[in-house]
Structures are given as structure tokens and as C-alpha cells.
PDB file of C-alpha atoms in Angstrom:
ATOM      1  CA  MET P 877       0.007  -0.008  -0.070  1.00 41.00           C
ATOM      2  CA  THR P 878       1.460   2.840  -1.062  1.00 51.00           C
ATOM      3  CA  GLU P 879       0.271   6.589  -0.214  1.00 70.00           C
ATOM      4  CA  THR P 880       1.603   9.841  -1.867  1.00 82.00           C
ATOM      5  CA  LEU P 881       2.896  11.792   1.099  1.00 89.00           C
ATOM      6  CA  PRO P 882       1.785  16.103   0.964  1.00 92.00           C
ATOM      7  CA  ASP P 883       4.007  18.404  -0.946  1.00 94.00           C
ATOM      8  CA  ARG P 884       4.010  20.969   2.447  1.00 96.00           C
ATOM      9  CA  LEU P 885       3.893  19.109   6.165  1.00 95.00           C
ATOM     10  CA  ALA P 886       4.472  21.449   9.457  1.00 95.00           C
ATOM     11  CA  THR P 887       4.431  20.204  12.845  1.00 93.00           C
ATOM     12  CA  ASP P 888       2.708  22.893  14.139  1.00 92.00           C
ATOM     13  CA  PRO P 889      -0.758  22.480  14.892  1.00 92.00           C
ATOM     14  CA  ARG P 890      -1.539  26.240  14.050  1.00 92.00           C
ATOM     15  CA  SER P 891      -0.084  25.974  11.004  1.00 93.00           C
ATOM     16  CA  PRO P 892      -2.442  25.711   7.623  1.00 95.00           C
ATOM     17  CA  PHE P 893      -0.317  22.350   6.801  1.00 95.00           C
ATOM     18  CA  HIS P 894      -0.485  20.764  10.088  1.00 94.00           C
ATOM     19  CA  ASN P 895      -1.907  16.882   9.301  1.00 92.00           C
ATOM     20  CA  ALA P 896      -2.837  15.218  13.009  1.00 92.00           C
ATOM     21  CA  GLU P 897      -3.462  11.933  11.230  1.00 91.00           C
ATOM     22  CA  LEU P 898      -0.947  11.807   9.120  1.00 90.00           C
ATOM     23  CA  LEU P 899       2.164  12.724  11.813  1.00 91.00           C
ATOM     24  CA  SER P 900       0.220  10.007  13.877  1.00 91.00           C
ATOM     25  CA  ARG P 901       1.654   7.340  11.541  1.00 88.00           C
ATOM     26  CA  GLY P 902       5.031   8.652  11.618  1.00 90.00           C
ATOM     27  CA  ILE P 903       6.973  10.668   8.857  1.00 92.00           C
ATOM     28  CA  GLY P 904      10.680  10.624   8.563  1.00 93.00           C
ATOM     29  CA  ILE P 905      13.089  12.438   6.193  1.00 94.00           C
ATOM     30  CA  ARG P 906      15.612  12.766   4.360  1.00 95.00           C
ATOM     31  CA  PHE P 907      17.941  15.508   4.067  1.00 96.00           C
ATOM     32  CA  ASN P 908      20.376  15.436   1.344  1.00 95.00           C
ATOM     33  CA  GLY P 909      20.328  11.944   1.960  1.00 93.00           C
ATOM     34  CA  ALA P 910      20.913  12.145   5.887  1.00 95.00           C
ATOM     35  CA  GLU P 911      17.994  11.193   8.120  1.00 94.00           C
ATOM     36  CA  LYS P 912      16.705  14.188   9.781  1.00 92.00           C
ATOM     37  CA  THR P 913      14.877  13.645  12.956  1.00 90.00           C
ATOM     38  CA  ASN P 914      14.523  17.185  14.329  1.00 90.00           C
ATOM     39  CA  VAL P 915      12.536  18.256  11.224  1.00 93.00           C
ATOM     40  CA  GLU P 916       9.693  20.851  12.106  1.00 94.00           C
ATOM     41  CA  GLU P 917       8.106  21.433   8.608  1.00 95.00           C
ATOM     42  CA  TYR P 918       9.093  20.786   4.623  1.00 97.00           C
ATOM     43  CA  CYS P 919       8.310  21.684   1.195  1.00 96.00           C
ATOM     44  CA  VAL P 920       9.490  19.000  -1.261  1.00 95.00           C
ATOM     45  CA  SER P 921       8.869  20.933  -4.446  1.00 95.00           C
ATOM     46  CA  GLU P 922      10.411  24.224  -3.228  1.00 95.00           C
ATOM     47  CA  GLY P 923      13.814  21.600  -1.629  1.00 96.00           C
ATOM     48  CA  TRP P 924      13.729  22.882   2.325  1.00 97.00           C
ATOM     49  CA  VAL P 925      13.032  21.899   5.617  1.00 97.00           C
ATOM     50  CA  ARG P 926      13.202  24.002   8.691  1.00 96.00           C
ATOM     51  CA  VAL P 927      14.890  22.028  11.642  1.00 94.00           C
ATOM     52  CA  ALA P 928      15.295  23.706  15.746  1.00 90.00           C
ATOM     53  CA  VAL P 929      18.637  25.160  16.512  1.00 90.00           C
ATOM     54  CA  GLY P 930      19.015  22.985  19.682  1.00 88.00           C
ATOM     55  CA  LYS P 931      16.940  23.389  22.859  1.00 90.00           C
ATOM     56  CA  THR P 932      16.320  27.341  21.955  1.00 90.00           C
ATOM     57  CA  LEU P 933      12.705  29.233  22.617  1.00 91.00           C
ATOM     58  CA  ASP P 934      11.741  32.070  20.913  1.00 90.00           C
ATOM     59  CA  ARG P 935       9.448  34.629  23.111  1.00 93.00           C
ATOM     60  CA  LYS P 936       6.315  32.528  22.518  1.00 90.00           C
ATOM     61  CA  GLY P 937       7.629  29.100  23.920  1.00 90.00           C
ATOM     62  CA  ASN P 938       8.328  27.883  20.483  1.00 87.00           C
ATOM     63  CA  PRO P 939      11.789  26.470  18.846  1.00 87.00           C
ATOM     64  CA  MET P 940      14.088  28.021  16.942  1.00 93.00           C
ATOM     65  CA  THR P 941      14.397  27.203  13.861  1.00 93.00           C
ATOM     66  CA  ILE P 942      16.904  27.579  10.326  1.00 95.00           C
ATOM     67  CA  ARG P 943      15.551  27.175   7.027  1.00 97.00           C
ATOM     68  CA  LEU P 944      18.127  24.573   5.171  1.00 96.00           C
ATOM     69  CA  LYS P 945      17.474  24.352   1.152  1.00 97.00           C
ATOM     70  CA  GLY P 946      18.721  20.928  -0.325  1.00 96.00           C
ATOM     71  CA  VAL P 947      16.729  17.790  -1.551  1.00 96.00           C
ATOM     72  CA  VAL P 948      13.726  16.950   0.473  1.00 95.00           C
ATOM     73  CA  GLU P 949      12.198  13.043   0.323  1.00 94.00           C
ATOM     74  CA  PRO P 950       9.717  12.277   3.395  1.00 94.00           C
ATOM     75  CA  TYR P 951       8.435   8.881   3.823  1.00 93.00           C
ATOM     76  CA  LEU P 952       6.601   7.157   6.076  1.00 91.00           C
ATOM     77  CA  LYS P 953       8.319   5.012   8.578  1.00 87.00           C
ATOM     78  CA  ALA P 954       7.899   1.180   8.988  1.00 78.00           C
ATOM     79  CA  GLU P 955       5.135   0.025  11.407  1.00 65.00           C
TER      80      GLU P 955
END
């Protein structure tokens, strides 16, 4: 059973690109061939990921992020 993943997905529930059902199933991200576990948001068509920077938080309590450009490959994790 193959399922196509969305072009853009975010972990923040306030984002219009958030999909809780899909995130609960488990999404993995390969970025430039390396497995990333701290991805907050990704966009395949534009070729970027937004990753958390350490444990720092902004003034609203959200993780500080940085946007990296490269090849993004999302996949469903095996159960």
C-alpha cells in the first residue's frame, strides 16, 4: 500500500499545513541523503526543511528554527 505524502507538512498545529493524522502514523525525512529527526516543517517542491536549533525557544515558547535548502525525501516509517 503506497500513499503519496503531501508536498508540504508542518508539526505546528497552528499551521495550515499541519496534518495530525498523518503525523501520528510516523513520517521520516531524508535531507540531502541524511536522516533528520528534528524537522519542524518541510516542502519538497521548493527543496527546504525547517529544523529546530538546539533547545532554544523564541519569546512565545516555540522552538527557534532555521531553514535549510537541499533535496527533501519524506517517507512513511515502518510500523
